[in-house]
mmCIF file of C-alpha atoms in Angstrom:
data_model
loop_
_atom_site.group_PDB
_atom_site.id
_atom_site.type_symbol
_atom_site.label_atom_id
_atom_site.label_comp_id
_atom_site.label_asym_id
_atom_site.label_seq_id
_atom_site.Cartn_x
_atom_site.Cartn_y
_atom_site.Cartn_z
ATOM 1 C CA UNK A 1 -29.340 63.754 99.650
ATOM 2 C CA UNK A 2 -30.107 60.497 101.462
ATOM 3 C CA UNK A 3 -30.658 58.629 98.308
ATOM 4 C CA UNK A 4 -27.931 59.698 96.871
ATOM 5 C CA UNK A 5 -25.481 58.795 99.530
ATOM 6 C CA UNK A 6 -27.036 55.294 99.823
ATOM 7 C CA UNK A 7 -26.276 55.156 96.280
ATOM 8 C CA UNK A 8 -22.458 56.072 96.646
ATOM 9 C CA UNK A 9 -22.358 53.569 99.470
ATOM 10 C CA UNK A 10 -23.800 50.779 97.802
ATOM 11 C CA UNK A 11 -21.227 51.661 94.391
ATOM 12 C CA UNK A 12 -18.437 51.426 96.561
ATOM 13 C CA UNK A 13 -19.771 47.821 97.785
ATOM 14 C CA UNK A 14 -20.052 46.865 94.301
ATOM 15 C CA UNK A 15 -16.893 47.894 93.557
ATOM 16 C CA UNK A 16 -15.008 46.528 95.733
ATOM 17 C CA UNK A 17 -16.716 42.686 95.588
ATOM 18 C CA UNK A 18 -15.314 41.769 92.255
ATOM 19 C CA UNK A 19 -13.036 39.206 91.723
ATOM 20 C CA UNK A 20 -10.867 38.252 88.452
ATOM 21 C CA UNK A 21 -12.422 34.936 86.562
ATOM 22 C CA UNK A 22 -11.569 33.386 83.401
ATOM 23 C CA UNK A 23 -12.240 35.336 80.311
ATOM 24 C CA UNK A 24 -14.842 33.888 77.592
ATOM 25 C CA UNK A 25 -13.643 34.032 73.922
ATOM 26 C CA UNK A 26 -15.916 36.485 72.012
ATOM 27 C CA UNK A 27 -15.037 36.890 68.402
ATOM 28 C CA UNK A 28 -12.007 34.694 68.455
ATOM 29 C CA UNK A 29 -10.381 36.770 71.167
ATOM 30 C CA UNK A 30 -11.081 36.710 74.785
ATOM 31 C CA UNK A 31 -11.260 40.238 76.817
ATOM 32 C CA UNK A 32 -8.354 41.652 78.773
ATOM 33 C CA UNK A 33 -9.761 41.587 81.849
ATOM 34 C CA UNK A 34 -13.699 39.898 82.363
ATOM 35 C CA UNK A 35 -15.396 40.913 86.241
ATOM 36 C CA UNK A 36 -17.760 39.029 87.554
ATOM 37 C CA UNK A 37 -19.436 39.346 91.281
ATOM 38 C CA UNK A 38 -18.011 37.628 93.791
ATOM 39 C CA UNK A 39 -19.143 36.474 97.481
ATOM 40 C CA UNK A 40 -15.883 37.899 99.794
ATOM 41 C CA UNK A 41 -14.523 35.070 101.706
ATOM 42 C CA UNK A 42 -14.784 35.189 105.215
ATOM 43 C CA UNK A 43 -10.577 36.566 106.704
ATOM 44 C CA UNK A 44 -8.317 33.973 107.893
ATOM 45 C CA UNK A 45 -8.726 32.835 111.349
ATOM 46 C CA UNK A 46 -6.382 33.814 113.695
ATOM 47 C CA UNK A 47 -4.864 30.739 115.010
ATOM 48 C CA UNK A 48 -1.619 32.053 116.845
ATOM 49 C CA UNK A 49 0.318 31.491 113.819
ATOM 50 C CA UNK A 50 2.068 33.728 111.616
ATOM 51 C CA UNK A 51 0.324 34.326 108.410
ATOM 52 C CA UNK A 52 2.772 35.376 105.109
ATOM 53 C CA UNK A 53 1.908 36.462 102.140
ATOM 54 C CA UNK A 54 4.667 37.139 99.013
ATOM 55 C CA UNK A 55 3.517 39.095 95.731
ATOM 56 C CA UNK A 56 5.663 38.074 92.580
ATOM 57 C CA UNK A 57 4.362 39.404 89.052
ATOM 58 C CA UNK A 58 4.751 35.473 87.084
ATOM 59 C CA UNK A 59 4.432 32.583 88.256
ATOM 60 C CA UNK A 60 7.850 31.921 89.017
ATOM 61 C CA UNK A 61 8.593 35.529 91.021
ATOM 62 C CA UNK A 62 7.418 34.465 94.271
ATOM 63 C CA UNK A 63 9.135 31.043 93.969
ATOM 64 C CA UNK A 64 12.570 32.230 93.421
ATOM 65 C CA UNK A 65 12.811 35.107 96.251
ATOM 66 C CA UNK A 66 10.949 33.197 98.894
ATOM 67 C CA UNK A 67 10.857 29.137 98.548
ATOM 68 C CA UNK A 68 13.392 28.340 100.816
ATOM 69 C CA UNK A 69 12.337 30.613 103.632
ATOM 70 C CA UNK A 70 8.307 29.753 102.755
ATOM 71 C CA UNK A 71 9.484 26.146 103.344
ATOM 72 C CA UNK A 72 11.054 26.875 106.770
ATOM 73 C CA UNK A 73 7.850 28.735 107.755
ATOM 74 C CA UNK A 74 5.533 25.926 106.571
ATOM 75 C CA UNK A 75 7.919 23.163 107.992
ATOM 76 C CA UNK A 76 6.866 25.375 111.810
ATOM 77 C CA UNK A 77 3.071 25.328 110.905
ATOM 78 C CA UNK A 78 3.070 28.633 109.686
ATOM 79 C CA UNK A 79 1.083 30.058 107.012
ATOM 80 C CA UNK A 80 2.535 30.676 103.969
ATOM 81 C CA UNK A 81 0.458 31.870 100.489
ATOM 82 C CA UNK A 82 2.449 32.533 97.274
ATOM 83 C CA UNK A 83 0.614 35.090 94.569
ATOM 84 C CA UNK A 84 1.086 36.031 91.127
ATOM 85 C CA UNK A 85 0.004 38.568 89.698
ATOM 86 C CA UNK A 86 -0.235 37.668 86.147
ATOM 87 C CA UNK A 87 -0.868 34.540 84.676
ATOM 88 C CA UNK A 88 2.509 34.932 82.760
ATOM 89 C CA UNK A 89 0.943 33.966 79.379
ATOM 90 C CA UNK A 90 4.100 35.296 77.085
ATOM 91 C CA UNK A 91 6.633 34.495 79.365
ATOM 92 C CA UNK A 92 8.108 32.108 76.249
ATOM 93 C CA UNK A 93 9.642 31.931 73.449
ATOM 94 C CA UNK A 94 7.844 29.213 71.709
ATOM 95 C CA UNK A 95 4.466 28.867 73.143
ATOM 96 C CA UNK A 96 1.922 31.691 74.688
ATOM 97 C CA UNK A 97 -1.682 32.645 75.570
ATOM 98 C CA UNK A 98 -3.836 29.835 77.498
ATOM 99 C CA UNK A 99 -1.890 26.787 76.914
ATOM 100 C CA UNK A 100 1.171 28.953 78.424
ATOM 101 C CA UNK A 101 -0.904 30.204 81.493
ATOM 102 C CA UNK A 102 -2.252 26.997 81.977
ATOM 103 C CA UNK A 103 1.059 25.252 82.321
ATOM 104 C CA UNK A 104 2.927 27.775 84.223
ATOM 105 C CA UNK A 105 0.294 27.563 86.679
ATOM 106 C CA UNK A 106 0.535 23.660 86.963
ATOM 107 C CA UNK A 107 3.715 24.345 87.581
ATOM 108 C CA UNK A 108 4.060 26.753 90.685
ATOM 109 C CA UNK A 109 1.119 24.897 92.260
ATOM 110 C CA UNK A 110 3.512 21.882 92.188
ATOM 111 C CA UNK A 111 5.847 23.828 93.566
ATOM 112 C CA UNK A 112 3.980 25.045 95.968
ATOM 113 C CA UNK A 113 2.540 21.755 96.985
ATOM 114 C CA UNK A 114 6.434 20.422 97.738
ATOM 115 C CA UNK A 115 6.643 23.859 99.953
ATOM 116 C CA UNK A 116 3.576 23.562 101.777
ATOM 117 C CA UNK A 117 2.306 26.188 101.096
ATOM 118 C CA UNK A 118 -0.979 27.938 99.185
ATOM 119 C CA UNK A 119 -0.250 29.005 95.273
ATOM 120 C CA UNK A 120 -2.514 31.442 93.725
ATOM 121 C CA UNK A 121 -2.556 33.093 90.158
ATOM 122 C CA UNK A 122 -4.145 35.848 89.272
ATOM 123 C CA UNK A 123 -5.912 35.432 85.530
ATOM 124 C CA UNK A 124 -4.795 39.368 84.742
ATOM 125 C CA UNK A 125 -2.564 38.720 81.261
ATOM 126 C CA UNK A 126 1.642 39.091 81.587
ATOM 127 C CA UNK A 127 2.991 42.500 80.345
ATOM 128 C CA UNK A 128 -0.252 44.366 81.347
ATOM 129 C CA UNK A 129 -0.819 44.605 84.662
ATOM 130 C CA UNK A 130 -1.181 48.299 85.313
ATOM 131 C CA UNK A 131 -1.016 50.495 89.296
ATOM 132 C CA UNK A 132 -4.534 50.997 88.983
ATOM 133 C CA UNK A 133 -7.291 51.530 91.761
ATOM 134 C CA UNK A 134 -9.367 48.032 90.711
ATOM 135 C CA UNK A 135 -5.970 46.630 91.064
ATOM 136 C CA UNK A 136 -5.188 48.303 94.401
ATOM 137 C CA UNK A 137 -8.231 46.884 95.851
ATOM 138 C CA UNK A 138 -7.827 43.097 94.057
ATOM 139 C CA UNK A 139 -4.360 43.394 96.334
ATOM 140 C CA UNK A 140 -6.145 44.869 99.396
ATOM 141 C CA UNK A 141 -8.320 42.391 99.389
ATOM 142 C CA UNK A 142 -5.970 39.434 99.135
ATOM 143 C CA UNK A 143 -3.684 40.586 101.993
ATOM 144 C CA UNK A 144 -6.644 41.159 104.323
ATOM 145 C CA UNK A 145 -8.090 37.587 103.254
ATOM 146 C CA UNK A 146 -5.047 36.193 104.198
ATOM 147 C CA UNK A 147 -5.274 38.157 107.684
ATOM 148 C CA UNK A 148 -0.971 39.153 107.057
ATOM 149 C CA UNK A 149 1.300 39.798 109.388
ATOM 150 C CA UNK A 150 3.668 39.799 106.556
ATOM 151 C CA UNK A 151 3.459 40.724 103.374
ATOM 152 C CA UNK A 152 6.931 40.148 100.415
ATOM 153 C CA UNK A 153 7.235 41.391 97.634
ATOM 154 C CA UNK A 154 9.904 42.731 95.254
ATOM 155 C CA UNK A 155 11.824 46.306 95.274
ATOM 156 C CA UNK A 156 9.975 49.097 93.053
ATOM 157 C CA UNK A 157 13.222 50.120 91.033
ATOM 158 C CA UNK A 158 12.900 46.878 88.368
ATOM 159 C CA UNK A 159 13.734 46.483 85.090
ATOM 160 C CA UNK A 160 10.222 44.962 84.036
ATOM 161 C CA UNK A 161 6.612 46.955 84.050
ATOM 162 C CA UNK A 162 5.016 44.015 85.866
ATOM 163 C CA UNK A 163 7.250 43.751 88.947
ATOM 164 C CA UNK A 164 7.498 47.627 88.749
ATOM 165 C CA UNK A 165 3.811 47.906 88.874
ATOM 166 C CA UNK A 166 3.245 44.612 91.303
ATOM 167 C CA UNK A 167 5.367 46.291 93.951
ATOM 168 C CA UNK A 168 3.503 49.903 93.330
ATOM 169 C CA UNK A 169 0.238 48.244 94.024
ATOM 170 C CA UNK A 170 1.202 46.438 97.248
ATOM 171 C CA UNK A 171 3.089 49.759 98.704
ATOM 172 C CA UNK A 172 -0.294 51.538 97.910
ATOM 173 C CA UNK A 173 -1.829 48.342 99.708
ATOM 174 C CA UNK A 174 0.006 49.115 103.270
ATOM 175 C CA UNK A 175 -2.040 51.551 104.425
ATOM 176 C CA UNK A 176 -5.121 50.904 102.589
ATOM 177 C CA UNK A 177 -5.416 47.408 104.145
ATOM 178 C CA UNK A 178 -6.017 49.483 107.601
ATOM 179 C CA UNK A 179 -8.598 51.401 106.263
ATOM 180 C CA UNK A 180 -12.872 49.945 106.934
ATOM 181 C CA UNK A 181 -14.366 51.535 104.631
ATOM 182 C CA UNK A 182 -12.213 51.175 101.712
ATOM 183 C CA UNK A 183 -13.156 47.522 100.423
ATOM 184 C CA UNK A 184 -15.689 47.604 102.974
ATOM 185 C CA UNK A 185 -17.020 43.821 101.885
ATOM 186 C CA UNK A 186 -13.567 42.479 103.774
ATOM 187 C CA UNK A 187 -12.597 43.002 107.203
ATOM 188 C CA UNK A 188 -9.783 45.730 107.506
ATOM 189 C CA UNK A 189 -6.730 44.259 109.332
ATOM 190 C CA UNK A 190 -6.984 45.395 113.273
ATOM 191 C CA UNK A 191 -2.920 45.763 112.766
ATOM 192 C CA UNK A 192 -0.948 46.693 109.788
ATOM 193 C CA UNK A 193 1.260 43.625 108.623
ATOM 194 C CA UNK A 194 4.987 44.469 108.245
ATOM 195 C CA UNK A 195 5.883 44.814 104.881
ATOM 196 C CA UNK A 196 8.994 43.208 103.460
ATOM 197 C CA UNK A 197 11.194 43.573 100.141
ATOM 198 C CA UNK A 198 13.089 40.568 98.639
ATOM 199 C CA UNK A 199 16.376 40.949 97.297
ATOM 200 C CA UNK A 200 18.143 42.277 94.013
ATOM 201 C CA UNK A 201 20.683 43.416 92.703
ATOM 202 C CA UNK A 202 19.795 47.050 91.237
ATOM 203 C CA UNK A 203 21.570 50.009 92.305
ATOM 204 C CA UNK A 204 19.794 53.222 91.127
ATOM 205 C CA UNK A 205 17.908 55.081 92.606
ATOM 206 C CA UNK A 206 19.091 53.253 96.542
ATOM 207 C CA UNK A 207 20.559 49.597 96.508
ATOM 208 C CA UNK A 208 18.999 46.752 98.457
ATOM 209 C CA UNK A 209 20.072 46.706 102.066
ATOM 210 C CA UNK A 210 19.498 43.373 104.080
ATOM 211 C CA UNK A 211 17.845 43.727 107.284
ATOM 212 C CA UNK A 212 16.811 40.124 107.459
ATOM 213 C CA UNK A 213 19.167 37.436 107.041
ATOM 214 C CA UNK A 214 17.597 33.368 106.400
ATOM 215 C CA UNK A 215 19.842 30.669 106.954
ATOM 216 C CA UNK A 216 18.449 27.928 104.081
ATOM 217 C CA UNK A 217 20.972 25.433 104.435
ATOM 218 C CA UNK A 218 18.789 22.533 105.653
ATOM 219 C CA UNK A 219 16.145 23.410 103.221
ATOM 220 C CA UNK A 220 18.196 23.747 100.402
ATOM 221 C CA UNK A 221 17.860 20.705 98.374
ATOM 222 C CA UNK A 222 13.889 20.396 98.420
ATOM 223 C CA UNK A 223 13.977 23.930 97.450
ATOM 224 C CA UNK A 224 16.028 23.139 94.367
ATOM 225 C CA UNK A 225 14.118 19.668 93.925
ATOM 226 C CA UNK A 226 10.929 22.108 94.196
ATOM 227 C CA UNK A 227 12.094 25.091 91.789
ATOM 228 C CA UNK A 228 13.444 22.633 88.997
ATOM 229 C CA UNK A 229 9.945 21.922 88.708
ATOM 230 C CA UNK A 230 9.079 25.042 86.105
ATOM 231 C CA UNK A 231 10.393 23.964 83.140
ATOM 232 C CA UNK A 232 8.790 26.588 81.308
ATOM 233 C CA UNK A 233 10.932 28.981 82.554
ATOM 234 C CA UNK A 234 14.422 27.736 84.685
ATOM 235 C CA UNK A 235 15.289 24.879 82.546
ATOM 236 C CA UNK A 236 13.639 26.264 78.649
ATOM 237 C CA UNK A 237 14.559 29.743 79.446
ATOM 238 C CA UNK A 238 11.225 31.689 79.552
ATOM 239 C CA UNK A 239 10.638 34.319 77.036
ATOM 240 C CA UNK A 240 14.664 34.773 76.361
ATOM 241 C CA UNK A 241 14.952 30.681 75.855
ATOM 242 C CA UNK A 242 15.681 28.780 72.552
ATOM 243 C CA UNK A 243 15.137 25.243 71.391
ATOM 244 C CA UNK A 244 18.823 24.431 72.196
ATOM 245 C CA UNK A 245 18.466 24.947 76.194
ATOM 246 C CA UNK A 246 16.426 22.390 76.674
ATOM 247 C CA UNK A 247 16.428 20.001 73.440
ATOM 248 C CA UNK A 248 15.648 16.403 73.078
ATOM 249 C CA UNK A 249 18.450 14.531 73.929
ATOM 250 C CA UNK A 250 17.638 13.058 77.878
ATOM 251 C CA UNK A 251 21.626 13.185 78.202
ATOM 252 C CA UNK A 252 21.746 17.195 77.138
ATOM 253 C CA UNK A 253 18.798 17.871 79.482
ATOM 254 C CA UNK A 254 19.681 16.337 82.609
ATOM 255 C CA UNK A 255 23.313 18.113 81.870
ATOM 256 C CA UNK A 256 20.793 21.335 81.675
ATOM 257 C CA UNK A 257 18.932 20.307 84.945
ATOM 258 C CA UNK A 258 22.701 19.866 86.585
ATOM 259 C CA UNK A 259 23.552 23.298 84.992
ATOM 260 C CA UNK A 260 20.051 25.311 86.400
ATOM 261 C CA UNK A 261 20.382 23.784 90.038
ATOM 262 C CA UNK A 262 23.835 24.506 90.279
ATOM 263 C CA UNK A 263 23.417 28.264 88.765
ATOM 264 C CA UNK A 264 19.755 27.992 91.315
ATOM 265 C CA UNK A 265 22.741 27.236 94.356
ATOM 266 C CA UNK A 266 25.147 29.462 93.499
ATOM 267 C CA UNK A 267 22.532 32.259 93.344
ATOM 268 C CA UNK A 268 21.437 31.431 97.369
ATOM 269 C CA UNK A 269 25.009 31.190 98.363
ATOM 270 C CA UNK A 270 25.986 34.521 96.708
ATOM 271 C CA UNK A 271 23.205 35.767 99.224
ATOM 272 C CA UNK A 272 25.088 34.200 102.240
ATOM 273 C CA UNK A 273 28.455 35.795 100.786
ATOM 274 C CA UNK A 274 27.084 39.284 100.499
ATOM 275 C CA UNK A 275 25.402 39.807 103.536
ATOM 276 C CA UNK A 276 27.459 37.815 106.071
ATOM 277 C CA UNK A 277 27.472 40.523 108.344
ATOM 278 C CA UNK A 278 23.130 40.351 108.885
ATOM 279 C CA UNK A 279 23.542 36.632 109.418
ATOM 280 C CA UNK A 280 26.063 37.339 111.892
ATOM 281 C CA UNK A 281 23.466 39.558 113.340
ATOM 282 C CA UNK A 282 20.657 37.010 113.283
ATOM 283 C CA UNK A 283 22.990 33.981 114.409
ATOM 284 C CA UNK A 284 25.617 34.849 115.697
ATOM 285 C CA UNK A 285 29.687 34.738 114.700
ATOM 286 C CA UNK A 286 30.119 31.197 115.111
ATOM 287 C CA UNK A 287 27.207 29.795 113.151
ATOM 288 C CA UNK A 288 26.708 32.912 111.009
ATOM 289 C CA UNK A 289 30.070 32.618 109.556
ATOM 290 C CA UNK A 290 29.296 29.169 108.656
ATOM 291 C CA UNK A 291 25.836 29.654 107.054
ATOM 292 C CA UNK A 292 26.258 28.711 102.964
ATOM 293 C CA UNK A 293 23.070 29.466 101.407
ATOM 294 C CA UNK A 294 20.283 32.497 102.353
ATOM 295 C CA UNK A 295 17.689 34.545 100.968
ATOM 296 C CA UNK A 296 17.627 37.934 102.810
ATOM 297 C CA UNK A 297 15.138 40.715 102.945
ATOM 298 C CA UNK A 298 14.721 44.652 103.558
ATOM 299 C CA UNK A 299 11.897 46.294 105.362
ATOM 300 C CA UNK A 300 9.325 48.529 103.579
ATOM 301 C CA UNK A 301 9.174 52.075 104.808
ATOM 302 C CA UNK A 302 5.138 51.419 104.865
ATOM 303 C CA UNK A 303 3.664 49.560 106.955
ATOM 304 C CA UNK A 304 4.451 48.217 110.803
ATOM 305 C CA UNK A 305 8.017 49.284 111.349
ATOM 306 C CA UNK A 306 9.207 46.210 113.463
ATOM 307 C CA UNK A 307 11.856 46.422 115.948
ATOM 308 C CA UNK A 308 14.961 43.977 116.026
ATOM 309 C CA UNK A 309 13.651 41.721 118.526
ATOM 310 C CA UNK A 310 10.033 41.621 116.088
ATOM 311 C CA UNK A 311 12.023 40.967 113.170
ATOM 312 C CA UNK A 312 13.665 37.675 115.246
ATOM 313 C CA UNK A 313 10.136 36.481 116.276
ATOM 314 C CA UNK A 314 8.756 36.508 112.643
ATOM 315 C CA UNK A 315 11.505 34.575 111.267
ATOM 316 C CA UNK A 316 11.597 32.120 114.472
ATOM 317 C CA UNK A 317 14.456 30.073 112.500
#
């Protein structure tokens, strides 16, 4: 009986220290997925700073809900980590596999360098990631490594499988991150983070409801200058683009660039428009009333349910 609960122990151990590397190509095709051992990194020092951490499914998910907001919190010498959770490898219509993984990732690291703030990308292929238990601990493991005190991601109802299953994985994530001896290899968080959803538009089965409102109106041109930067995706159009968004011609593409920041603006000020009552809330009448771009945010019915004076001390904007 001994042995064989040593032996369960030590397979849990095992299981839980992998980490997602590069695949090799074997036979002209490289695996879906390739584990390989890896040492757990020591968790985040607490330093008295606030410590966020956003899931998006591309690279490009995280960047659009939480840039401006990620910029503010950097700008205070907070600490701010971006993830995807694919490598986004079809997300075009021209070009896919490593070449396309490769340069979407050079591209949110850029953006995330003109943020401040730390890019990862997970090497798990676009279109397949899937809610499954090595996948709940890959995102268990992150958010404790990151020692969160809040953790973004996107709403479960979704039209696409990836942010579906993305958001799915961290719910399962907001209790598990609490738990020692699930992922034992990491330090379980002492405190559950508060968990956060960014904002869409879907309706069914609930519609978003903003309890966080984020003035971005004196960030709002680095976080344009920033997001222009993924051509792959804002300016060619992703895996819905065509050769005639983004052609040739330097006079048709800056008019495209013109075209994306402006769409990129109105997109942030429709936020302000819609929820003017929350910034109200956060700000005040006088200067929320006068607040023209925001990116706004629901809390999770998991994790640390924060109280309205919390919610003001995590966004200390």
């Amino acid at each position: 009986m001994k042995t064989r609960m040593a032996f369960s122990a030590l397979t849990l151990i095992a299981a839980c220290g992998v980490g997602l590397v590069l695949g090799t190509v074997i036979n002209g095709q490289r695996p879906r997925v390739a584990l390989a051992k890896a040492a757990a990194p020591a968790q985040a020092p607490a330093d008295g700073k606030l410590r966020i951490i956003f899931f998006g499914a591309h690279p490009d998910d995280s960047e659009y809900r939480g840039a401006g907001v990620a910029m503010k919190w950097a700008k205070t010498g907070h600490h701010v980590k971006l993830v995807s959770t694919t490598n986004g490898d079809i997300g075009h219509w021209q070009m896919a596999g490593g070449p396309l993984a490769q340069r979407r990732t050079k591209e949110v690291m850029e953006v995330g360098r003109r943020l401040g703030v730390t890019t990862e990308v997970l090497d798990i292929h676009d279109g397949e990631i899937m809610p499954t238990l090595e996948n709940r601990r890959l995102i268990t493991r992150l958010i404790r490594q990151w020692n969160a005190d809040i953790v973004v991601t996107n709403r479960p109802n979704d039209y696409h499988p990836d942010h579906r299953y993305t958001s799915i994985l961290v719910q399962d994530s907001a209790y598990m991150v609490t738990v020692p001896f699930f992922c034992p290899d990491v330090p379980a968080l002492k405190r559950n983070p508060v968990f956060l959803y960014a904002s869409d538009r879907f309706q069914r089965p609930t519609r978003f409801s903003a309890d966080v409102a984020v003035a971005i109106d004196e960030v709002i041109e680095p976080t344009l200058d920033a997001l222009l930067v993924m051509e792959s995706q804002i300016h060619e159009g992703g895996a819905n683009g065509h050769a005639d968004l983004y052609p040739e011609d330097q006079a048709a593409r800056q008019r495209r660039r013109e075209e994306v920041r402006k769409g990129l603006a109105r997109r942030y000020a429709g936020a302000a428009d819609s929820y003017r009552d929350t910034l109200v809330k956060f700000y005040g009448e006088e200067r929320g009333r006068k607040v023209r771009y925001a990116q706004t945010f629901e809390v999770c019915e998991y994790g640390r349910q924060p109280s309205p004076e919390e919610l003001k001390r995590i966004f200390p904007f």
